[in-house]
XYZ file of C-alpha atoms in Angstrom:
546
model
C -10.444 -3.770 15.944
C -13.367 -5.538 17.521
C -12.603 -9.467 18.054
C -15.603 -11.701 18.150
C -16.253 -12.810 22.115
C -16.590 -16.239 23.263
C -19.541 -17.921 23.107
C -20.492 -18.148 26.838
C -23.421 -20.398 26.079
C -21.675 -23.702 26.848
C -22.161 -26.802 28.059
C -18.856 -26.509 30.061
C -17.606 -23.532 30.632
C -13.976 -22.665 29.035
C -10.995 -22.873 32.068
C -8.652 -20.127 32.401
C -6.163 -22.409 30.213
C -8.652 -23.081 27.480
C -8.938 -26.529 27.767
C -12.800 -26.474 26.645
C -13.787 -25.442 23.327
C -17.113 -22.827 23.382
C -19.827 -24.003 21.081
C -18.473 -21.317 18.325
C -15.355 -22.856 18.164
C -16.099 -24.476 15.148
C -18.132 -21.205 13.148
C -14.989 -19.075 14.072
C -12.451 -21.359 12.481
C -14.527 -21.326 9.470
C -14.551 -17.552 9.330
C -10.834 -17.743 8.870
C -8.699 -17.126 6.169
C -5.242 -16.645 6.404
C -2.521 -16.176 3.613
C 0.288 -14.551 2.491
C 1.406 -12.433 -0.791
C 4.413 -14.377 -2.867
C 6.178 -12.261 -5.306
C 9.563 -11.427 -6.867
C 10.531 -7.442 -5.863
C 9.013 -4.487 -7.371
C 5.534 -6.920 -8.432
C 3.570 -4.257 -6.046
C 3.050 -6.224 -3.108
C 3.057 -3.922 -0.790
C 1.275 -1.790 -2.680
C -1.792 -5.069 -2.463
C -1.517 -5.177 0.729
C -2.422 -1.806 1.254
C -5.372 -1.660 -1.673
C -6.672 -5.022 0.191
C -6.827 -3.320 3.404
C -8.681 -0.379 2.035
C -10.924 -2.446 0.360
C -12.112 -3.846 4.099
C -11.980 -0.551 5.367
C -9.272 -0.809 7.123
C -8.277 2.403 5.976
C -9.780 4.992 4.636
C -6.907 5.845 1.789
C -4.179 3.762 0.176
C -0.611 4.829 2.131
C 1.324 4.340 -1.129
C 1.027 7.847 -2.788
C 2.925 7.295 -6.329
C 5.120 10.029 -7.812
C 8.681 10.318 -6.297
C 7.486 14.133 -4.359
C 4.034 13.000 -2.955
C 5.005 9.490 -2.469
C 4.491 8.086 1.459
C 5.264 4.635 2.665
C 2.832 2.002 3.367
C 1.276 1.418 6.850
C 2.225 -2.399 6.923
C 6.015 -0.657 6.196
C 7.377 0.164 10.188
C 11.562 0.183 9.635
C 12.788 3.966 9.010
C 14.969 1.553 6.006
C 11.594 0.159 4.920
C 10.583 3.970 4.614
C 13.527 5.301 2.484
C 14.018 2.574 0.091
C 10.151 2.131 -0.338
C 10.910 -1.959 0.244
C 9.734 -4.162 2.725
C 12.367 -6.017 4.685
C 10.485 -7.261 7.676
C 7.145 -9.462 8.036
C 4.135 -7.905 9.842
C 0.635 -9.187 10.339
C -2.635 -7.698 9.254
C -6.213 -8.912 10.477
C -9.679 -7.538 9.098
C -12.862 -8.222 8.522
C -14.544 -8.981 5.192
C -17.278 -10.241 4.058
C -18.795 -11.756 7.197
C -15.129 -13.661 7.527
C -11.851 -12.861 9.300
C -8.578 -12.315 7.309
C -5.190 -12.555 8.583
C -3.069 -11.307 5.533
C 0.328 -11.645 6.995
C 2.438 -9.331 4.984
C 6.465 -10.860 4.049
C 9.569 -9.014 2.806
C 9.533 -8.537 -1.004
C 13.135 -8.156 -0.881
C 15.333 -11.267 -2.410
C 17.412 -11.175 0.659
C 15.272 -11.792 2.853
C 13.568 -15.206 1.588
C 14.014 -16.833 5.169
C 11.584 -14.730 6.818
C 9.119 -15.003 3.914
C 9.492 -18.945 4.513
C 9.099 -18.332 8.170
C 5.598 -16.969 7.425
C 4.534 -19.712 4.954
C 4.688 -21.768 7.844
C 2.064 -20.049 9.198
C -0.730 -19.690 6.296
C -3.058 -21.730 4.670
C -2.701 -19.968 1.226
C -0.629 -17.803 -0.801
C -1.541 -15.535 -3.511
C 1.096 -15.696 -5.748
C 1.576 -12.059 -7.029
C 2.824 -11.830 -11.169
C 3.839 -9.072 -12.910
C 1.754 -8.832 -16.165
C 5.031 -7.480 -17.953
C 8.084 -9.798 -16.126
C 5.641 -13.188 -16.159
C 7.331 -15.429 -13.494
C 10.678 -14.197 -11.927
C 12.872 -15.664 -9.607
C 12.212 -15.057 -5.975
C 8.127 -15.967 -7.500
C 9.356 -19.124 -8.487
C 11.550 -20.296 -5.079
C 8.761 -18.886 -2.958
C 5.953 -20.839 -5.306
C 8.194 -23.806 -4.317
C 8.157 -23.652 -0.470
C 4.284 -23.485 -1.285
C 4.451 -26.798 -3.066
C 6.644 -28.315 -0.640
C 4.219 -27.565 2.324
C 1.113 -28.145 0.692
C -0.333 -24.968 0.799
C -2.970 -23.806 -2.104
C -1.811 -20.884 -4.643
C -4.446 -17.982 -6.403
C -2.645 -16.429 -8.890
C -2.979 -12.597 -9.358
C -1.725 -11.380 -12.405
C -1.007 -7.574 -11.307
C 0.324 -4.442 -12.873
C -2.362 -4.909 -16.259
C -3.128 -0.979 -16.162
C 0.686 -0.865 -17.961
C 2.379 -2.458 -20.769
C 2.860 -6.267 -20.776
C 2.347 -9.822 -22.512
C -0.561 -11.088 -23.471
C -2.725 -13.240 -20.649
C -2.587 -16.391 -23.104
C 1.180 -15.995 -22.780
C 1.118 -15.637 -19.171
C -1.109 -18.399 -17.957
C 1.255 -20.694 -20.772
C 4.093 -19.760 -19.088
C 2.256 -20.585 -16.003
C 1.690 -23.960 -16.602
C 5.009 -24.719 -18.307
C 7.477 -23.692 -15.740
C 5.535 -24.410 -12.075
C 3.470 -27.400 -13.953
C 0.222 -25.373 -12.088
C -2.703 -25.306 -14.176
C -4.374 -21.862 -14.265
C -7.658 -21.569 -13.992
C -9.335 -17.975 -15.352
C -12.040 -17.019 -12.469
C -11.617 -12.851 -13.926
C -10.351 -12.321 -17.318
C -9.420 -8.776 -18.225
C -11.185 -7.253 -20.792
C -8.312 -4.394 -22.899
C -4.828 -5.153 -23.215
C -2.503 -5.212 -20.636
C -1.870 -0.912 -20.727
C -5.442 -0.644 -21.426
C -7.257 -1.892 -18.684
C -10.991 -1.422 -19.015
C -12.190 -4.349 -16.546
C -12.819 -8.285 -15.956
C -14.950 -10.376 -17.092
C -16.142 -12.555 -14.500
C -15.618 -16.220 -16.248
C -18.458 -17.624 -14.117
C -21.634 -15.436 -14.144
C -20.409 -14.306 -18.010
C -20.812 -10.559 -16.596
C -18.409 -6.995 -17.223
C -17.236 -5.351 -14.084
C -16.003 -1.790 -15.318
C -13.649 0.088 -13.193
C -13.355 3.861 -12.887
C -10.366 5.302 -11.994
C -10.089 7.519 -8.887
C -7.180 10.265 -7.768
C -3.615 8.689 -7.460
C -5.803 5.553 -7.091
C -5.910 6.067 -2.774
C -9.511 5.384 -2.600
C -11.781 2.307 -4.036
C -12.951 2.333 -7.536
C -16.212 2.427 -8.355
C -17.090 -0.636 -9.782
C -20.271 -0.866 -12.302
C -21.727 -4.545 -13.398
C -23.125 -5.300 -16.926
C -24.470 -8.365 -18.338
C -23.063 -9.485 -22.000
C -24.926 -7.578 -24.688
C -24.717 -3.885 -22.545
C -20.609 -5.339 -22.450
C -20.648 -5.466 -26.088
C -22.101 -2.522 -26.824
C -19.759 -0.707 -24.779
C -16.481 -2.448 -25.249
C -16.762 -3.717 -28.985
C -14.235 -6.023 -29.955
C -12.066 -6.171 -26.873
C -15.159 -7.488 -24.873
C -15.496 -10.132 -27.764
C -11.269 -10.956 -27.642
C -12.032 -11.503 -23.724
C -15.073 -13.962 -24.096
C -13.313 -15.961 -27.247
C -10.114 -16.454 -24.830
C -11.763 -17.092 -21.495
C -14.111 -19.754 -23.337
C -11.407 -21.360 -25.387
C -8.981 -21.894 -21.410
C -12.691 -23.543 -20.117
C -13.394 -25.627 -22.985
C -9.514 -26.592 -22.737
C -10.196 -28.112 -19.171
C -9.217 -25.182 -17.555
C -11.805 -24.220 -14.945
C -12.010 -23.814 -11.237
C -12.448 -27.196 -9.317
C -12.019 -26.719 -5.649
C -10.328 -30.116 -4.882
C -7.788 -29.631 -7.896
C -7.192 -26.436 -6.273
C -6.792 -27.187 -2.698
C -4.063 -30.249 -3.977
C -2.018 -27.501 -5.454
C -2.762 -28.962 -8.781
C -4.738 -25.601 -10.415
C -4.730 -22.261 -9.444
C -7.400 -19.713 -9.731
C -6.427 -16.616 -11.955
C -7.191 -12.903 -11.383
C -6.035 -10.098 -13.527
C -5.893 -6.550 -11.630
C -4.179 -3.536 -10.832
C -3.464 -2.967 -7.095
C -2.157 1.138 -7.696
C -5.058 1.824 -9.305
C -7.615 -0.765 -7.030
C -8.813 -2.647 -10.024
C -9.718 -6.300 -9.731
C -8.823 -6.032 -5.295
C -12.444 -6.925 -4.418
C -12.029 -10.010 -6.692
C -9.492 -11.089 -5.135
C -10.766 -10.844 -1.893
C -13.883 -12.146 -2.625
C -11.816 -15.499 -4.330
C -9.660 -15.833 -0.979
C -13.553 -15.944 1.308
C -14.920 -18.559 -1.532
C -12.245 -20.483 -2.251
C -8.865 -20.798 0.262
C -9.265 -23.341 2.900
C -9.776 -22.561 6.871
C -7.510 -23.259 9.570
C -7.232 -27.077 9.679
C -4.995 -29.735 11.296
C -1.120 -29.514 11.730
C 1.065 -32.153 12.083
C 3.339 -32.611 15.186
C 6.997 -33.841 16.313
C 5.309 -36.636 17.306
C 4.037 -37.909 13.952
C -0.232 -36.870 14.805
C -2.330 -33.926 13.933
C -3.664 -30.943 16.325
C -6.911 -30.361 15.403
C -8.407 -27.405 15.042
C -11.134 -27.977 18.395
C -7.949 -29.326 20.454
C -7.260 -27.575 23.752
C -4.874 -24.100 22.913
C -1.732 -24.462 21.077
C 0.209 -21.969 18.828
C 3.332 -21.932 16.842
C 5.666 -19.194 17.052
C 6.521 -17.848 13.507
C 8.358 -14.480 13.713
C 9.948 -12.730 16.320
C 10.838 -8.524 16.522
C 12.065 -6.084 18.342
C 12.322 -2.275 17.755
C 8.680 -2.019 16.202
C 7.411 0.544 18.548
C 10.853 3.143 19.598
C 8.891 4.380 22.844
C 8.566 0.826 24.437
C 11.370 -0.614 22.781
C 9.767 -4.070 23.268
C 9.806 -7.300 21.895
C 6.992 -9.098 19.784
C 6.861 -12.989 19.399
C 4.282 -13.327 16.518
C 2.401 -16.615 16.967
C 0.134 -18.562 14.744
C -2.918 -19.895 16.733
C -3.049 -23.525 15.611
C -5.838 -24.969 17.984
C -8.513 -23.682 20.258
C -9.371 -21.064 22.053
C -6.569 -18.245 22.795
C -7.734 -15.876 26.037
C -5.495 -12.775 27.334
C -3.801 -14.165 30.559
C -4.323 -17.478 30.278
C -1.063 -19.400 31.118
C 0.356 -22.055 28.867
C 3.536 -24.386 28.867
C 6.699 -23.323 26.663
C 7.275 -26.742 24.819
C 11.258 -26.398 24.236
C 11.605 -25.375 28.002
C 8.803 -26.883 29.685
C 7.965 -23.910 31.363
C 4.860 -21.933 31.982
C 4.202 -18.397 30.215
C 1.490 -15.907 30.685
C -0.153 -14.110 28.077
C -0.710 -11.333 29.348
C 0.148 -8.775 26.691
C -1.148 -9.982 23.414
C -1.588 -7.499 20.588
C -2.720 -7.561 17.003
C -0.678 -5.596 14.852
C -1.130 -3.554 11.512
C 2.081 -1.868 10.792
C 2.903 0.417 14.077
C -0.806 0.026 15.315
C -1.683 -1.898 18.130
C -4.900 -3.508 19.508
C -4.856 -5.400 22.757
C -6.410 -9.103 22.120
C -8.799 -10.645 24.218
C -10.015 -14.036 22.291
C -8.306 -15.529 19.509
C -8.958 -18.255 17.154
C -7.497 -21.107 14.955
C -5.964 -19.270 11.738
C -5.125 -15.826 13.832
C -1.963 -14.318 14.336
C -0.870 -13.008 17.521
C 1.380 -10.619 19.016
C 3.041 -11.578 22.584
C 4.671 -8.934 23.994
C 8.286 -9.021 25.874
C 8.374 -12.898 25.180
C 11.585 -13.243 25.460
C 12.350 -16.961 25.732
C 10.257 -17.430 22.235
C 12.020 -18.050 19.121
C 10.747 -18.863 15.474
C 9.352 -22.637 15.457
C 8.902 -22.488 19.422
C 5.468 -24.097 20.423
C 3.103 -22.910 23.032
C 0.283 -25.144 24.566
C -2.474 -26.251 27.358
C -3.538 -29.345 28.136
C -2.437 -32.231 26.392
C 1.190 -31.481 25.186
C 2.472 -30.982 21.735
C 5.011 -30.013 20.021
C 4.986 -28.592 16.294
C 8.474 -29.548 14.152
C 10.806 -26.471 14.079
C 11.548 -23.835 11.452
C 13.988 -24.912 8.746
C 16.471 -22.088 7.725
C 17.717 -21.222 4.655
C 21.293 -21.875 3.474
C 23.368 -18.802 4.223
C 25.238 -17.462 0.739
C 26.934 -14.262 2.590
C 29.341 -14.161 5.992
C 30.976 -11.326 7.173
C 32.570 -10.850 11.319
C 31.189 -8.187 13.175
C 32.939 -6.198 15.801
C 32.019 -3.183 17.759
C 33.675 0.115 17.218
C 34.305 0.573 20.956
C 35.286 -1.558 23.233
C 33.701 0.349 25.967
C 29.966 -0.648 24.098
C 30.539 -4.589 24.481
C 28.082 -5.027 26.900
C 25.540 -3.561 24.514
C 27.093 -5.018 21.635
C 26.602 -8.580 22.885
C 23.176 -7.758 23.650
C 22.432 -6.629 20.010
C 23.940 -9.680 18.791
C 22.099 -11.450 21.063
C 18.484 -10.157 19.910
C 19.363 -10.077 16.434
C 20.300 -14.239 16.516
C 17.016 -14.495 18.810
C 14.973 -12.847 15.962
C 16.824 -14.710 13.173
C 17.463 -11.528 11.356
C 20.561 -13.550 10.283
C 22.446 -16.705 11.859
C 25.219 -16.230 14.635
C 28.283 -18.323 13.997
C 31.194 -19.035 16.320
C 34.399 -20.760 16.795
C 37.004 -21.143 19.128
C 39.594 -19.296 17.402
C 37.630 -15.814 16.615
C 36.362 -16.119 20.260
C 32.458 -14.080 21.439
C 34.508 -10.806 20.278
C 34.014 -11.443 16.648
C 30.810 -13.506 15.870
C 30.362 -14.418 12.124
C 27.035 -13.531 10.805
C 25.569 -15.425 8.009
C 22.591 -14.312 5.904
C 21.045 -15.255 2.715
C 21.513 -11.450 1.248
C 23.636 -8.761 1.991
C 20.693 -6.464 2.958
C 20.627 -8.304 5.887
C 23.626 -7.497 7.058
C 22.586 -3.357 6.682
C 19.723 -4.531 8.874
C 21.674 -5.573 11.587
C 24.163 -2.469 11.511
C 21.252 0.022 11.333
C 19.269 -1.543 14.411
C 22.338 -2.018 16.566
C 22.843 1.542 16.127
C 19.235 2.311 16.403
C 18.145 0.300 18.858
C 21.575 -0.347 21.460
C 23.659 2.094 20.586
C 26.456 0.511 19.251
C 28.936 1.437 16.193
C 29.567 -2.031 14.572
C 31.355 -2.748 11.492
C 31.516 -5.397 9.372
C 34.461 -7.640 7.242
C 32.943 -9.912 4.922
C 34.405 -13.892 4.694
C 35.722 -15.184 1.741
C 33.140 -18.118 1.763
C 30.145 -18.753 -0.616
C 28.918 -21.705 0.717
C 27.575 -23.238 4.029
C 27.242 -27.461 4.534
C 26.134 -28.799 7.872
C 28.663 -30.996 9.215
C 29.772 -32.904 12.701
C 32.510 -32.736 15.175
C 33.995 -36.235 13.390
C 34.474 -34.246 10.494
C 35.197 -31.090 11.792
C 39.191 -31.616 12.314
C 40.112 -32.596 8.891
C 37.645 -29.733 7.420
C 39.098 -27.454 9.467
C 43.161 -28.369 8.082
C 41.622 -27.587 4.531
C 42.561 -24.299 2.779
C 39.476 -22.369 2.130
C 37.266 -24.003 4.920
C 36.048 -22.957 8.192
C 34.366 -24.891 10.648
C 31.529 -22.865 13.036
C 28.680 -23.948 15.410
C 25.480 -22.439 14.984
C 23.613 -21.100 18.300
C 21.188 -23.841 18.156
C 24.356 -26.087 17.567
C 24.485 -27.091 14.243
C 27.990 -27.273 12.986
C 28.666 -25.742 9.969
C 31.520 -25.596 7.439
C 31.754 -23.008 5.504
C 33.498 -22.883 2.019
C 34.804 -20.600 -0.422
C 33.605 -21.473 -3.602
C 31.662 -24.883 -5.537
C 35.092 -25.841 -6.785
C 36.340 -25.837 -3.610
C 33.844 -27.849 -2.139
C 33.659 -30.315 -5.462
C 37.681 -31.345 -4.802
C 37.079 -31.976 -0.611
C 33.710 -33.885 -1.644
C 36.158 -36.214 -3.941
C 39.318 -36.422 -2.133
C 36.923 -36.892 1.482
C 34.541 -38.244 0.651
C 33.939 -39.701 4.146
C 33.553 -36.448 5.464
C 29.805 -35.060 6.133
C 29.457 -32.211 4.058
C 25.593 -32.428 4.148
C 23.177 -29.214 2.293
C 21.391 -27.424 4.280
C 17.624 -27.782 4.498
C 15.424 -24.898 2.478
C 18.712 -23.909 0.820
C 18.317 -20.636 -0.984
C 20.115 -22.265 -4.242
């Protein structure tokens, strides 16, 4: 992948730290889109991800092959578990061309159980599409991921996916919409057939029919024919007239696209498509170039901005291990937040103060790697073998900053690990080690249950099958697992700790970055301590999962 080259045609050149922004500094940002895919399980995001690609011939044929004998996994899919169960349970990062603009689509977990590393990534977009099924409406994990978007701002297109099988109506849809997540939709392609009968959109602006024709298995981009209104009618009949009566009546209603609504997370625009078949994917990427901001400022620790033409920074987002067996390397994926990024250059670790040099710095699309020279504002980055980086970390030159750390999610599920042989500790403290470092779940200890028999704590129980299968995998090491009688996780302090800890059904741990946490067995539990203590700190934990 071919990454557009600095602008040497400066009036100062650019230092090896990237202190001076080239000329293009600005026209690159604006290229930039970057955004992530929202959705409950089994809404076919992976599935988008792969049709969006193909679309910006990425590739040259959809990986998901559907029918349980022909079926193969998607390329943004890299974990042998990812493979089998046809999920994703990691977060990877995508870039492509499109339209004269640069997307970063970095791709998040579908699975419920892993909703801290999809709120990891949201840190590190600009916009979401939210992905609906046309048949399930709004589920669950859609909703608590829709509400990290609110809570940090960021803008949300709404793709109504799945329409080439059975669902509710779109009126229905777009109601429920606005009644649960109090977003106003706003139609931009209305689908012309019922949801099982997909036929095509109708493009709500220009009042024109794009008609989709199906292709094999749907691995290769449908043809796409235009038609103004009347040749629509003729060939469509009444359910070209049910699409025009019930676009018009949302617009008359108020419900059109205004950027500025949009961009205040007050509307969101709507698309209608089917990502296995590749209906309606051009749309949507064609709504993401128009319409979802570039890159812009981020706030700081400090209580400023970074703008977007400050010297380098970046904020860490996601960190991995095990993507590629034969190196058996470590990636620290970073968001570029400011400037210019060059290969080499050295920068200062904010939490350590230290420098670090670039020097390997990758762009990744599922196991595929392509070294990075230049990078701008919005892209994401792969550094490799950074070991000292951790999700939230900041990286800089210049003028120091400092971006606010990573909040994690409330852990609902504990269980000690120990290693089958005593002979594999070694190794077994190193997995444990790299699996806290990645924050595939949260290492908790205490004095009494000593290094030997760390508690892990994750918000599902998938996570937990992670861990097991990559400490095998990866270090060698037979590990099994005892789950905790305890539901419940409150952040606490060490004034509080004693008493917590004399209390049947509560255990008091410290987190590696040293948060103390007391974990409880069960709401009731928690309800009585709360009103018998109630001078104890028994405080909920930030982005809690409930």
């Amino acid at each position: 992948m071919s990454t557009p080259s600095v602008d040497t045609d400066t009036t100062t050149a650019v230092t090896a730290a990237g202190t001076t922004p080239p000329k293009n500094l600005r026209r690159e940002v604006e290229r930039r889109r970057t955004f992530a895919v929202i959705s409950h399980p089994d809404a076919g995001k992976s599935t988008l991800t792969e049709a969006l690609a193909l679309h910006a011939r990425k590739i040259s044929e959809a990986g998901a092959i559907h029918g349980k004998s022909g079926r193969r996994s998607t390329v943004s899919d890299w974990m042998e578990m990812e493979k089998a169960r046809g999920i994703s349970v990691s977060s990877t990062a995508l870039q492509f061309d499109y339209a004269d603009h640069t997307i970063n689509l970095v791709d998040t977990p579908g699975h419920a159980d892993f909703s801290e590393d999809t709120y990891r990534v949201l840190t590190a977009v600009d916009a979401a599409v939210m992905l609906i099924d046309a048949a399930k409406g709004l589920e669950p994990q859609t909703l608590k991921l829709f509400q990290v978007c609110r809570h940090r701002g960021i803008p949300v297109i709404t793709v109504v996916n799945k329409w080439d099988r059975p669902g509710r109506s779109p009126l229905e849809l777009l109601d429920e919409i606005e009644e649960r997540i109090g977003l106003t939709p706003t139609p931009l392609y209305w689908p012309v057939g019922i949801a099982g009968d997909f036929r095509g959109l109708l493009d709500v602006s220009e009042h024109q029919y794009i008609h989709f024709t199906r292709t094999a298995g749907g691995a290769t981009i449908a043809p796409e024919e235009f038609m103004d209104s009347e040749a629509a009618q003729s060939r469509e009949g009444d359910d070209w007239t049910t699409a025009v009566e019930e676009s018009e009546l949302l617009v008359e209603s108020g419900q059109h696209h205004d950027e500025d609504e949009f961009l205040a997370g007050r509307t969101s625009p709507v698309i209608f498509a089917s990502a296995m078949l590749n209906f309606g994917v051009h749309q949507i990427l064609d709504t993401l170039v128009s319409f979802a901001p570039a890159p812009g400022p981020r706030p700081d620790v400090a209580g400023g901005e970074r703008e977007v033409t400050d010297p380098f920074s970046a904020v860490v987002f996601k960190v991995q291990a095990g993507m590629d067996t034969a190196h058996r390397d470590r990636l620290a994926f970073m968001r570029v937040v400011s400037g210019v990024f060059e290969r080499g250059m050295v920068v200062t670790h904010a939490q350590t103060g230290k420098p670090f040099t670039t020097k390997y710095a990758l762009t990744v699309f599922g196991r595929e790697r392509t070294t990075v020279e230049n990078a701008y504002p919005g892209d994401v980055v792969g550094l490799v073998n950074a070991t000292a980086l951790a999700p939230g970390h900041t990286l800089y030159a210049d003028r120091k900053v400092e971006f606010p750390p990573i909040p994690s999610f409330a852990p609902e599920h504990f269980a000690v690990l120990r290693a089958e042989s005593a002979s594999k500790y070694k190794q077994f403290r190193r997995a444990v080690d790299q699996m806290d470092q990645e924050g595939v779940v949260q290492i908790l200890r205490n004095d009494i249950r000593g290094d030997a028999s760390p508690v892990l704590a994750a918000v599902g129980p998938m996570q937990f099958e992670v861990v097991s299968a990559r400490m095998k995998s990866e270090f060698g090491v037979e590990a099994r697992m005892e789950p905790l009688g305890y539901s419940i996780a409150r952040r606490t302090d060490a004034a509080s700790a004693g008493e917590l800890g004399r209390q049947r059904g509560v255990e008091v741990f410290t987190r590696t970055d040293g948060v103390m946490l007391a974990l409880v067995s069960d709401k009731w539990r928690l309800q009585y301590i709360q009103k018998e203590l109630p001078d104890l700190l028994l405080e909920p934990l930030v982005a809690a999962a409930d």
